[in-house]
Structures are given as structure tokens and as C-alpha cells.
PDB file of C-alpha atoms in Angstrom:
ATOM      1  CA  MET A   1      78.075 -33.170  77.396  1.00 61.00           C
ATOM      2  CA  ASN A   2      79.419 -33.127  73.985  1.00 66.00           C
ATOM      3  CA  GLY A   3      80.878 -30.600  71.936  1.00 66.00           C
ATOM      4  CA  SER A   4      78.222 -28.685  70.439  1.00 75.00           C
ATOM      5  CA  MET A   5      75.992 -29.021  74.214  1.00 81.00           C
ATOM      6  CA  ARG A   6      78.970 -27.828  75.976  1.00 80.00           C
ATOM      7  CA  TYR A   7      79.184 -24.630  73.252  1.00 80.00           C
ATOM      8  CA  ILE A   8      75.627 -24.306  73.665  1.00 83.00           C
ATOM      9  CA  PHE A   9      76.103 -24.200  77.430  1.00 83.00           C
ATOM     10  CA  GLN A  10      78.645 -21.739  77.685  1.00 80.00           C
ATOM     11  CA  PHE A  11      76.770 -19.539  76.097  1.00 81.00           C
ATOM     12  CA  ILE A  12      73.373 -19.689  78.071  1.00 85.00           C
ATOM     13  CA  VAL A  13      75.531 -19.418  80.789  1.00 85.00           C
ATOM     14  CA  ALA A  14      78.005 -16.058  79.020  1.00 81.00           C
ATOM     15  CA  CYS A  15      74.110 -14.506  78.248  1.00 83.00           C
ATOM     16  CA  LEU A  16      73.025 -15.386  81.830  1.00 85.00           C
ATOM     17  CA  GLY A  17      75.936 -13.300  83.329  1.00 81.00           C
ATOM     18  CA  ILE A  18      75.556 -10.187  80.990  1.00 81.00           C
ATOM     19  CA  ILE A  19      71.830 -10.248  82.120  1.00 81.00           C
ATOM     20  CA  LEU A  20      72.234 -10.482  85.449  1.00 79.00           C
ATOM     21  CA  ILE A  21      75.228  -7.525  85.296  1.00 77.00           C
ATOM     22  CA  GLY A  22      73.016  -5.246  83.028  1.00 80.00           C
ATOM     23  CA  ILE A  23      70.067  -5.571  86.416  1.00 80.00           C
ATOM     24  CA  ILE A  24      72.879  -4.177  88.731  1.00 80.00           C
ATOM     25  CA  PRO A  25      72.281  -1.185  88.405  1.00 78.00           C
ATOM     26  CA  VAL A  26      68.876  -2.133  89.203  1.00 80.00           C
ATOM     27  CA  ILE A  27      68.773  -3.620  92.092  1.00 80.00           C
ATOM     28  CA  PHE A  28      71.839  -1.140  93.525  1.00 78.00           C
ATOM     29  CA  TYR A  29      69.104   1.787  92.851  1.00 80.00           C
ATOM     30  CA  ALA A  30      66.477  -0.260  93.782  1.00 82.00           C
ATOM     31  CA  ILE A  31      68.365  -0.576  97.199  1.00 83.00           C
ATOM     32  CA  VAL A  32      69.358   3.050  97.679  1.00 84.00           C
ATOM     33  CA  LYS A  33      66.160   3.869  97.172  1.00 81.00           C
ATOM     34  CA  LEU A  34      64.928   1.701  99.663  1.00 81.00           C
ATOM     35  CA  PHE A  35      66.991   3.216 102.204  1.00 84.00           C
ATOM     36  CA  LYS A  36      65.995   6.728 101.238  1.00 82.00           C
ATOM     37  CA  ASP A  37      62.411   6.009 101.762  1.00 80.00           C
ATOM     38  CA  LEU A  38      62.875   4.445 105.237  1.00 83.00           C
ATOM     39  CA  LYS A  39      64.741   7.456 106.025  1.00 84.00           C
ATOM     40  CA  ASP A  40      62.160   9.556 104.717  1.00 80.00           C
ATOM     41  CA  ILE A  41      59.190   7.463 106.943  1.00 79.00           C
ATOM     42  CA  LEU A  42      61.887   7.915 109.879  1.00 82.00           C
ATOM     43  CA  ILE A  43      61.761  11.417 109.742  1.00 83.00           C
ATOM     44  CA  THR A  44      58.125  11.675 108.996  1.00 77.00           C
ATOM     45  CA  LEU A  45      57.199   9.680 112.239  1.00 78.00           C
ATOM     46  CA  PHE A  46      58.995  11.945 114.519  1.00 81.00           C
ATOM     47  CA  ASN A  47      57.787  15.120 112.364  1.00 81.00           C
ATOM     48  CA  LEU A  48      54.138  14.653 111.525  1.00 80.00           C
ATOM     49  CA  GLY A  49      53.361  18.359 111.130  1.00 81.00           C
ATOM     50  CA  ASP A  50      55.462  18.506 108.301  1.00 82.00           C
ATOM     51  CA  LEU A  51      53.929  15.547 106.221  1.00 85.00           C
ATOM     52  CA  THR A  52      51.653  17.439 102.917  1.00 87.00           C
ATOM     53  CA  TYR A  53      50.179  16.073 100.144  1.00 86.00           C
ATOM     54  CA  THR A  54      49.076  17.610  96.817  1.00 86.00           C
ATOM     55  CA  VAL A  55      45.743  18.463  95.553  1.00 84.00           C
ATOM     56  CA  LYS A  56      45.375  19.715  92.268  1.00 81.00           C
ATOM     57  CA  GLY A  57      48.473  21.573  92.331  1.00 82.00           C
ATOM     58  CA  THR A  58      47.797  22.445  96.101  1.00 86.00           C
ATOM     59  CA  VAL A  59      50.202  21.736  99.014  1.00 88.00           C
ATOM     60  CA  ARG A  60      48.516  20.387 102.337  1.00 89.00           C
ATOM     61  CA  PRO A  61      49.173  19.537 105.232  1.00 89.00           C
ATOM     62  CA  VAL A  62      48.343  15.831 106.488  1.00 88.00           C
ATOM     63  CA  PHE A  63      47.272  16.340 109.534  1.00 87.00           C
ATOM     64  CA  PRO A  64      44.200  17.190 110.433  1.00 88.00           C
ATOM     65  CA  ALA A  65      42.787  16.316 106.953  1.00 90.00           C
ATOM     66  CA  ILE A  66      43.460  12.656 107.641  1.00 91.00           C
ATOM     67  CA  ILE A  67      41.814  12.467 111.080  1.00 93.00           C
ATOM     68  CA  GLU A  68      37.949  13.412 109.535  1.00 92.00           C
ATOM     69  CA  PRO A  69      38.412  10.371 106.847  1.00 92.00           C
ATOM     70  CA  TYR A  70      39.804   7.975 109.473  1.00 94.00           C
ATOM     71  CA  LEU A  71      37.067   8.696 112.197  1.00 95.00           C
ATOM     72  CA  TYR A  72      34.667   7.972 109.421  1.00 93.00           C
ATOM     73  CA  SER A  73      35.907   4.631 108.589  1.00 93.00           C
ATOM     74  CA  MET A  74      36.992   4.141 112.073  1.00 94.00           C
ATOM     75  CA  THR A  75      33.045   4.444 113.435  1.00 95.00           C
ATOM     76  CA  VAL A  76      31.407   2.150 110.046  1.00 93.00           C
ATOM     77  CA  LEU A  77      34.043  -0.755 110.933  1.00 93.00           C
ATOM     78  CA  PHE A  78      33.419  -0.668 114.821  1.00 93.00           C
ATOM     79  CA  VAL A  79      29.677  -0.104 114.735  1.00 95.00           C
ATOM     80  CA  ALA A  80      29.418  -2.772 112.259  1.00 93.00           C
ATOM     81  CA  LEU A  81      31.692  -4.961 114.159  1.00 92.00           C
ATOM     82  CA  ILE A  82      29.252  -4.497 116.897  1.00 93.00           C
ATOM     83  CA  ILE A  83      26.002  -4.837 115.170  1.00 94.00           C
ATOM     84  CA  GLY A  84      27.936  -8.487 113.271  1.00 92.00           C
ATOM     85  CA  VAL A  85      29.210  -9.956 116.797  1.00 92.00           C
ATOM     86  CA  VAL A  86      25.672  -8.663 119.075  1.00 93.00           C
ATOM     87  CA  SER A  87      22.913 -10.322 116.054  1.00 94.00           C
ATOM     88  CA  ALA A  88      25.513 -13.454 115.856  1.00 93.00           C
ATOM     89  CA  VAL A  89      25.367 -13.928 119.196  1.00 93.00           C
ATOM     90  CA  ILE A  90      21.442 -13.235 119.394  1.00 94.00           C
ATOM     91  CA  LEU A  91      20.936 -16.001 116.281  1.00 93.00           C
ATOM     92  CA  THR A  92      23.408 -18.581 118.031  1.00 93.00           C
ATOM     93  CA  TYR A  93      21.032 -18.327 120.762  1.00 92.00           C
ATOM     94  CA  ILE A  94      17.920 -18.488 119.548  1.00 93.00           C
ATOM     95  CA  THR A  95      19.406 -21.743 117.253  1.00 93.00           C
ATOM     96  CA  MET A  96      20.529 -23.400 119.610  1.00 91.00           C
ATOM     97  CA  LEU A  97      17.458 -23.562 121.356  1.00 91.00           C
ATOM     98  CA  LEU A  98      16.220 -25.419 118.087  1.00 90.00           C
ATOM     99  CA  HIS A  99      15.620 -29.111 117.228  1.00 88.00           C
ATOM    100  CA  ARG A 100      18.736 -30.503 115.763  1.00 86.00           C
ATOM    101  CA  LYS A 101      17.983 -30.857 112.083  1.00 87.00           C
ATOM    102  CA  ILE A 102      17.063 -27.927 111.886  1.00 89.00           C
ATOM    103  CA  ILE A 103      20.328 -26.466 113.448  1.00 88.00           C
ATOM    104  CA  ASN A 104      22.283 -28.542 110.454  1.00 87.00           C
ATOM    105  CA  GLY A 105      20.199 -27.345 107.888  1.00 88.00           C
ATOM    106  CA  ILE A 106      21.270 -23.061 109.441  1.00 87.00           C
ATOM    107  CA  LYS A 107      24.423 -24.382 109.569  1.00 84.00           C
ATOM    108  CA  PHE A 108      24.097 -25.482 105.775  1.00 85.00           C
ATOM    109  CA  VAL A 109      22.520 -22.166 104.849  1.00 86.00           C
ATOM    110  CA  VAL A 110      25.095 -20.458 106.771  1.00 84.00           C
ATOM    111  CA  PHE A 111      27.987 -22.684 105.121  1.00 80.00           C
ATOM    112  CA  ILE A 112      26.648 -21.145 101.414  1.00 80.00           C
ATOM    113  CA  LEU A 113      26.080 -17.475 102.927  1.00 78.00           C
ATOM    114  CA  GLU A 114      29.904 -17.394 103.711  1.00 74.00           C
ATOM    115  CA  SER A 115      30.929 -18.123 100.412  1.00 72.00           C
ATOM    116  CA  LEU A 116      29.398 -15.426  98.767  1.00 72.00           C
ATOM    117  CA  PRO A 117      32.281 -12.475  97.931  1.00 71.00           C
ATOM    118  CA  ASP A 118      31.644  -9.407  99.857  1.00 67.00           C
ATOM    119  CA  ILE A 119      31.565  -7.338  96.824  1.00 69.00           C
ATOM    120  CA  PHE A 120      28.364  -9.194  96.149  1.00 72.00           C
ATOM    121  CA  VAL A 121      26.427  -8.576  98.693  1.00 72.00           C
ATOM    122  CA  ILE A 122      27.445  -5.159  98.098  1.00 70.00           C
ATOM    123  CA  LEU A 123      26.057  -4.710  95.188  1.00 72.00           C
ATOM    124  CA  LEU A 124      23.506  -6.590  96.087  1.00 76.00           C
ATOM    125  CA  VAL A 125      21.976  -3.873  98.315  1.00 72.00           C
ATOM    126  CA  GLN A 126      23.106  -1.779  95.709  1.00 69.00           C
ATOM    127  CA  ALA A 127      20.873  -2.915  93.211  1.00 73.00           C
ATOM    128  CA  PHE A 128      18.223  -3.701  95.897  1.00 74.00           C
ATOM    129  CA  ILE A 129      17.734   0.144  96.787  1.00 70.00           C
ATOM    130  CA  ILE A 130      17.922   1.550  93.279  1.00 70.00           C
ATOM    131  CA  PHE A 131      14.932  -1.176  92.007  1.00 74.00           C
ATOM    132  CA  ILE A 132      12.941   0.040  94.837  1.00 72.00           C
ATOM    133  CA  TYR A 133      13.865   3.489  93.983  1.00 69.00           C
ATOM    134  CA  HIS A 134      12.949   3.021  89.904  1.00 69.00           C
ATOM    135  CA  LYS A 135       9.288   1.020  91.477  1.00 73.00           C
ATOM    136  CA  THR A 136       8.164   3.246  93.940  1.00 73.00           C
ATOM    137  CA  ASP A 137      10.258   7.009  92.832  1.00 69.00           C
ATOM    138  CA  THR A 138      11.759   6.754  96.795  1.00 69.00           C
ATOM    139  CA  LEU A 139      15.274   6.662  97.734  1.00 62.00           C
ATOM    140  CA  LEU A 140      15.274   4.431 101.083  1.00 63.00           C
ATOM    141  CA  PHE A 141      19.112   5.763 101.452  1.00 63.00           C
ATOM    142  CA  SER A 142      22.062   7.335  99.503  1.00 63.00           C
ATOM    143  CA  ILE A 143      24.460   4.992  97.834  1.00 61.00           C
ATOM    144  CA  ALA A 144      26.837   7.063  96.559  1.00 57.00           C
ATOM    145  CA  VAL A 145      27.563  10.555  97.825  1.00 59.00           C
ATOM    146  CA  TYR A 146      31.751  11.850  97.667  1.00 60.00           C
ATOM    147  CA  LYS A 147      32.703  13.432 100.543  1.00 64.00           C
ATOM    148  CA  GLU A 148      29.860  13.134 101.961  1.00 72.00           C
ATOM    149  CA  LYS A 149      28.445  10.960 105.051  1.00 81.00           C
ATOM    150  CA  ILE A 150      26.286   8.315 104.702  1.00 84.00           C
ATOM    151  CA  TYR A 151      26.441   5.628 107.249  1.00 88.00           C
ATOM    152  CA  PHE A 152      23.236   2.347 107.547  1.00 87.00           C
ATOM    153  CA  LEU A 153      24.148   1.052 103.987  1.00 83.00           C
ATOM    154  CA  PRO A 154      28.086   0.511 104.542  1.00 86.00           C
ATOM    155  CA  ILE A 155      27.457  -0.274 108.100  1.00 90.00           C
ATOM    156  CA  ILE A 156      24.981  -2.823 107.358  1.00 87.00           C
ATOM    157  CA  CYS A 157      27.291  -4.157 104.246  1.00 85.00           C
ATOM    158  CA  LEU A 158      29.808  -4.702 106.485  1.00 88.00           C
ATOM    159  CA  ALA A 159      27.988  -6.260 108.900  1.00 89.00           C
ATOM    160  CA  VAL A 160      26.549  -9.084 106.635  1.00 87.00           C
ATOM    161  CA  LEU A 161      29.522 -11.200 106.107  1.00 84.00           C
ATOM    162  CA  PRO A 162      31.540 -10.782 109.288  1.00 88.00           C
ATOM    163  CA  ALA A 163      27.821 -11.470 111.186  1.00 90.00           C
ATOM    164  CA  VAL A 164      27.624 -14.982 109.254  1.00 88.00           C
ATOM    165  CA  GLN A 165      31.485 -15.829 110.119  1.00 88.00           C
ATOM    166  CA  PHE A 166      30.562 -15.452 113.930  1.00 90.00           C
ATOM    167  CA  TYR A 167      27.284 -17.181 113.772  1.00 91.00           C
ATOM    168  CA  LYS A 168      28.756 -20.431 112.830  1.00 89.00           C
ATOM    169  CA  ILE A 169      32.149 -20.215 114.890  1.00 90.00           C
ATOM    170  CA  LEU A 170      29.456 -19.404 117.905  1.00 91.00           C
ATOM    171  CA  ILE A 171      27.701 -22.522 116.904  1.00 91.00           C
ATOM    172  CA  LEU A 172      30.790 -24.531 117.027  1.00 89.00           C
ATOM    173  CA  ILE A 173      32.055 -23.764 120.265  1.00 90.00           C
ATOM    174  CA  PHE A 174      28.472 -23.405 122.024  1.00 90.00           C
ATOM    175  CA  GLU A 175      28.368 -27.307 120.677  1.00 89.00           C
ATOM    176  CA  GLU A 176      31.535 -28.430 121.716  1.00 89.00           C
ATOM    177  CA  GLU A 177      30.355 -26.431 125.196  1.00 87.00           C
ATOM    178  CA  LEU A 178      27.426 -28.471 125.374  1.00 87.00           C
ATOM    179  CA  GLU A 179      29.150 -31.360 125.566  1.00 87.00           C
ATOM    180  CA  GLN A 180      31.460 -30.390 128.836  1.00 86.00           C
ATOM    181  CA  PRO A 181      30.878 -31.762 132.289  1.00 86.00           C
ATOM    182  CA  TYR A 182      29.907 -28.189 133.792  1.00 82.00           C
ATOM    183  CA  VAL A 183      26.611 -28.304 131.752  1.00 83.00           C
ATOM    184  CA  GLU A 184      25.600 -31.893 132.274  1.00 83.00           C
ATOM    185  CA  LEU A 185      25.892 -31.079 136.105  1.00 84.00           C
ATOM    186  CA  ALA A 186      23.804 -27.703 135.050  1.00 83.00           C
ATOM    187  CA  ARG A 187      21.185 -30.084 134.004  1.00 83.00           C
ATOM    188  CA  GLY A 188      21.163 -32.275 136.759  1.00 83.00           C
ATOM    189  CA  LYS A 189      20.362 -29.518 138.639  1.00 83.00           C
ATOM    190  CA  GLY A 190      17.447 -28.965 137.286  1.00 83.00           C
ATOM    191  CA  MET A 191      18.336 -25.959 135.087  1.00 84.00           C
ATOM    192  CA  LYS A 192      16.552 -25.118 131.690  1.00 86.00           C
ATOM    193  CA  LYS A 193      18.427 -25.560 128.755  1.00 83.00           C
ATOM    194  CA  SER A 194      17.798 -21.596 128.166  1.00 86.00           C
ATOM    195  CA  TRP A 195      19.239 -20.916 131.616  1.00 86.00           C
ATOM    196  CA  ILE A 196      22.750 -22.907 130.644  1.00 86.00           C
ATOM    197  CA  LEU A 197      23.131 -21.224 127.022  1.00 88.00           C
ATOM    198  CA  LEU A 198      22.704 -17.735 128.840  1.00 84.00           C
ATOM    199  CA  ASN A 199      24.318 -18.246 132.026  1.00 81.00           C
ATOM    200  CA  HIS A 200      27.428 -20.380 131.488  1.00 81.00           C
ATOM    201  CA  VAL A 201      27.763 -21.102 128.127  1.00 87.00           C
ATOM    202  CA  LEU A 202      27.683 -17.725 126.649  1.00 87.00           C
ATOM    203  CA  ARG A 203      30.398 -16.765 128.733  1.00 82.00           C
ATOM    204  CA  ASN A 204      32.396 -19.278 127.685  1.00 82.00           C
ATOM    205  CA  ALA A 205      32.022 -18.894 123.722  1.00 85.00           C
ATOM    206  CA  ALA A 206      32.779 -15.032 124.774  1.00 86.00           C
ATOM    207  CA  ILE A 207      36.409 -15.767 125.483  1.00 85.00           C
ATOM    208  CA  SER A 208      36.993 -17.884 122.281  1.00 84.00           C
ATOM    209  CA  MET A 209      35.398 -15.672 120.048  1.00 86.00           C
ATOM    210  CA  PHE A 210      37.399 -12.493 121.205  1.00 88.00           C
ATOM    211  CA  TYR A 211      40.636 -14.603 119.952  1.00 85.00           C
ATOM    212  CA  HIS A 212      38.273 -15.704 116.635  1.00 85.00           C
ATOM    213  CA  SER A 213      37.486 -11.559 116.116  1.00 87.00           C
ATOM    214  CA  LYS A 214      41.023 -10.657 115.770  1.00 85.00           C
ATOM    215  CA  SER A 215      40.497 -12.409 112.032  1.00 85.00           C
ATOM    216  CA  ILE A 216      37.268 -11.601 111.390  1.00 88.00           C
ATOM    217  CA  LEU A 217      38.087  -7.604 111.574  1.00 88.00           C
ATOM    218  CA  TRP A 218      40.993  -8.173 109.978  1.00 84.00           C
ATOM    219  CA  PHE A 219      38.845  -9.661 106.787  1.00 84.00           C
ATOM    220  CA  MET A 220      36.609  -6.496 107.748  1.00 89.00           C
ATOM    221  CA  LEU A 221      39.405  -4.007 107.090  1.00 87.00           C
ATOM    222  CA  SER A 222      40.228  -5.874 103.800  1.00 84.00           C
ATOM    223  CA  ASN A 223      36.327  -5.531 102.529  1.00 85.00           C
ATOM    224  CA  LEU A 224      36.221  -1.493 104.123  1.00 88.00           C
ATOM    225  CA  LEU A 225      38.642  -1.112 100.923  1.00 87.00           C
ATOM    226  CA  ILE A 226      36.547  -2.273  98.800  1.00 84.00           C
ATOM    227  CA  LEU A 227      33.483  -1.226 100.385  1.00 84.00           C
ATOM    228  CA  GLU A 228      35.068   2.519 100.251  1.00 87.00           C
ATOM    229  CA  TYR A 229      35.434   2.132  96.205  1.00 85.00           C
ATOM    230  CA  LEU A 230      31.680   1.242  96.012  1.00 80.00           C
ATOM    231  CA  PHE A 231      29.824   3.482  97.734  1.00 82.00           C
ATOM    232  CA  ASN A 232      32.331   6.185  96.726  1.00 84.00           C
ATOM    233  CA  LEU A 233      32.812   7.107 100.198  1.00 87.00           C
ATOM    234  CA  PHE A 234      36.076   9.414 101.882  1.00 89.00           C
ATOM    235  CA  GLY A 235      37.416   7.381 104.153  1.00 91.00           C
ATOM    236  CA  ILE A 236      41.147   6.384 105.258  1.00 92.00           C
ATOM    237  CA  THR A 237      42.156   3.321 102.841  1.00 91.00           C
ATOM    238  CA  THR A 238      40.174   5.839 100.380  1.00 91.00           C
ATOM    239  CA  PHE A 239      42.193   8.818 101.569  1.00 92.00           C
ATOM    240  CA  LEU A 240      45.656   6.507 101.735  1.00 90.00           C
ATOM    241  CA  ARG A 241      44.526   5.897  98.076  1.00 88.00           C
ATOM    242  CA  GLU A 242      44.141   9.176  96.348  1.00 89.00           C
ATOM    243  CA  TYR A 243      47.097  10.518  98.083  1.00 89.00           C
ATOM    244  CA  MET A 244      49.640   7.339  97.977  1.00 85.00           C
ATOM    245  CA  THR A 245      53.264   8.275  99.669  1.00 85.00           C
ATOM    246  CA  PRO A 246      54.864   5.525 101.466  1.00 84.00           C
ATOM    247  CA  SER A 247      55.126   7.971 104.469  1.00 85.00           C
ATOM    248  CA  ILE A 248      51.149   9.152 104.351  1.00 89.00           C
ATOM    249  CA  PHE A 249      50.162   4.983 104.091  1.00 88.00           C
ATOM    250  CA  THR A 250      52.624   4.090 106.364  1.00 88.00           C
ATOM    251  CA  ILE A 251      50.707   6.464 109.599  1.00 89.00           C
ATOM    252  CA  GLY A 252      47.857   5.628 108.071  1.00 89.00           C
ATOM    253  CA  VAL A 253      48.293   2.067 108.958  1.00 89.00           C
ATOM    254  CA  PHE A 254      50.053   2.720 112.192  1.00 89.00           C
ATOM    255  CA  MET A 255      46.508   4.743 112.838  1.00 91.00           C
ATOM    256  CA  ILE A 256      44.396   1.870 112.563  1.00 90.00           C
ATOM    257  CA  PHE A 257      46.792  -0.326 113.989  1.00 89.00           C
ATOM    258  CA  PHE A 258      47.179   1.308 116.885  1.00 89.00           C
ATOM    259  CA  PRO A 259      43.917   1.472 118.223  1.00 90.00           C
ATOM    260  CA  LEU A 260      43.229  -2.320 117.282  1.00 90.00           C
ATOM    261  CA  PHE A 261      46.475  -3.576 119.592  1.00 90.00           C
ATOM    262  CA  ILE A 262      45.627  -1.276 122.549  1.00 91.00           C
ATOM    263  CA  ILE A 263      41.836  -3.183 122.090  1.00 90.00           C
ATOM    264  CA  TYR A 264      43.624  -6.821 121.870  1.00 89.00           C
ATOM    265  CA  SER A 265      46.409  -6.076 124.684  1.00 90.00           C
ATOM    266  CA  VAL A 266      43.909  -4.684 126.767  1.00 92.00           C
ATOM    267  CA  GLY A 267      41.275  -7.294 126.435  1.00 89.00           C
ATOM    268  CA  GLU A 268      44.014 -10.121 126.426  1.00 88.00           C
ATOM    269  CA  ARG A 269      45.325  -9.133 129.981  1.00 89.00           C
ATOM    270  CA  LEU A 270      41.559  -8.851 131.164  1.00 89.00           C
ATOM    271  CA  ILE A 271      40.620 -12.840 129.851  1.00 86.00           C
ATOM    272  CA  LEU A 272      44.067 -13.831 131.595  1.00 85.00           C
ATOM    273  CA  ARG A 273      43.132 -12.193 134.862  1.00 87.00           C
ATOM    274  CA  LEU A 274      39.937 -13.663 134.740  1.00 82.00           C
ATOM    275  CA  LYS A 275      40.962 -17.412 133.745  1.00 77.00           C
ATOM    276  CA  GLU A 276      43.503 -16.479 136.753  1.00 80.00           C
ATOM    277  CA  ARG A 277      40.746 -15.497 139.400  1.00 78.00           C
ATOM    278  CA  GLU A 278      38.797 -18.979 138.356  1.00 70.00           C
ATOM    279  CA  ALA A 279      41.597 -20.830 138.571  1.00 70.00           C
ATOM    280  CA  ALA A 280      42.048 -19.308 142.239  1.00 70.00           C
ATOM    281  CA  LYS A 281      38.670 -20.299 143.127  1.00 63.00           C
ATOM    282  CA  ILE A 282      39.125 -24.026 142.153  1.00 57.00           C
TER     283      ILE A 282
END
């Protein structure tokens, strides 16, 4: 390095050092604020009755105000999940009874549907309802009603893409199960395909679908945020968005996490016992 370059390098290093020294107070402030927020959250967890939020200058307790939007969102979420699972199972069962060429065509269509963004589905449903309203002067379902509970359209919109994902996964699982030796054995005993699918393949596929449902459920939670915004619903994500503080956000996330954790923990335990019981029979 020649003399000129050395001075330029020293100048740049010195400037960077000054900048780093300049942001030290910011870093220190951020760390202090981080520990203060952490302390507030921990205190809040043990004093939920003291947690408040402010609406137009009025301070109100979070509990029980947060319960109603929470139950509303959970109702929409779990009913949509059940509809998605049930419709996917029925469609998969019917599909697997069709000819192989038709199944391949359906898989291609499912691939396209799965690629659709969730916001597109929601807007498409809303546009369809508005179109029908303009043409017939009949409002089939409410679309946007702040702090009023509507169920049908939000549930259908939230169930569409998970149903497609479950459908795609189930077709793949069914195809794998149909190649298993126990299926060949059942065919050898003269059982019909419809019976094998319903009584043997579906039971084994349900276990795999349970584990896949975790990722799909988290996908639905992200869609729930968009859904509540576009339908102007007052659910748990809207409550958290409007009255966001570190403590309220943490409590809201815990409220969503706890039931899901319990459901999947119990489900995994039941599946484990079922496998142990079947293994003991062998």
C-alpha cells in the first residue's frame, strides 16, 4: 500500500470508528429499553388484571375485552380448518377412484390453484358478491361490517387454500399408501378399491395429514390477519394491531399458541399410543 492509499485507508477507518462511537448511546438505549420491555412483559404475565389499553383517551382493561375478538377469530379459524380437512378428504377419496389420467389432470389443476395468493381468493369472493348485488340487488352475504360478526364468507375464504393444500398432500399420501404391501394383500383377498381406501388407506393417511396440518395451520394464521383486514372484522389480530404494545402482543400470541400446543401435544400422544398398540399386536 503506497503512502496516499494508506492515508485514505486510515481516514476511512477513523470515520467508521467515529460512527460506531456515535451509535453507542443508541445501542445502550436499545438494550435498556429491551430489558425494560422484557420486565414489563414478565410482570404483565403475573398481573393480567392490570393490563390496559387506550381507546380515544379512555383507559380500559384488556380482560375481558380481548376475549370476544379472540373467540371470534378462533371460531373462524377452526371451523375453516375443519371444512378444509373434511372437503379435502372427501375430494381425495372420490379422486382416487378415478382413472389415472384424470388424476394427473386434477393434480395439475391443484398445482395451479395452490399457487394463487390468498388475498386474490378473498378479493375474488368479495367481487363476486358485489357483482351479484349490482345485477340482482340482492346481497347474498355481508362483506365488511366493523365489529359485527359475520361467519360464512370469512370461513369459506379462509378454508379454500388450506383445502387445496390438504387435497394435494392427501393425493400424494394415498398414492404412496396404495403401493404398500398391505394394499396388495387386501386386493388379493378380493376387497374393492373403495373399501381399501376407506378402511385402510385413509386411516394411515390421517396420521401423516395430522403432522402436515401444523404448517398449514400456521399458514392459515397468517391468512387470518389479511382476512380480518380485508373483511374489516374485529378479531384477535385486529385487536392486536389496533392496540399494539409489547405486553398486549405477547398475551395475544400466548392465547393463540396455548390451544394449538395442547391440541397437537394430545394428538401426538394419541398417535404414539396407537402405534405402540399396533406394534404390540405384531
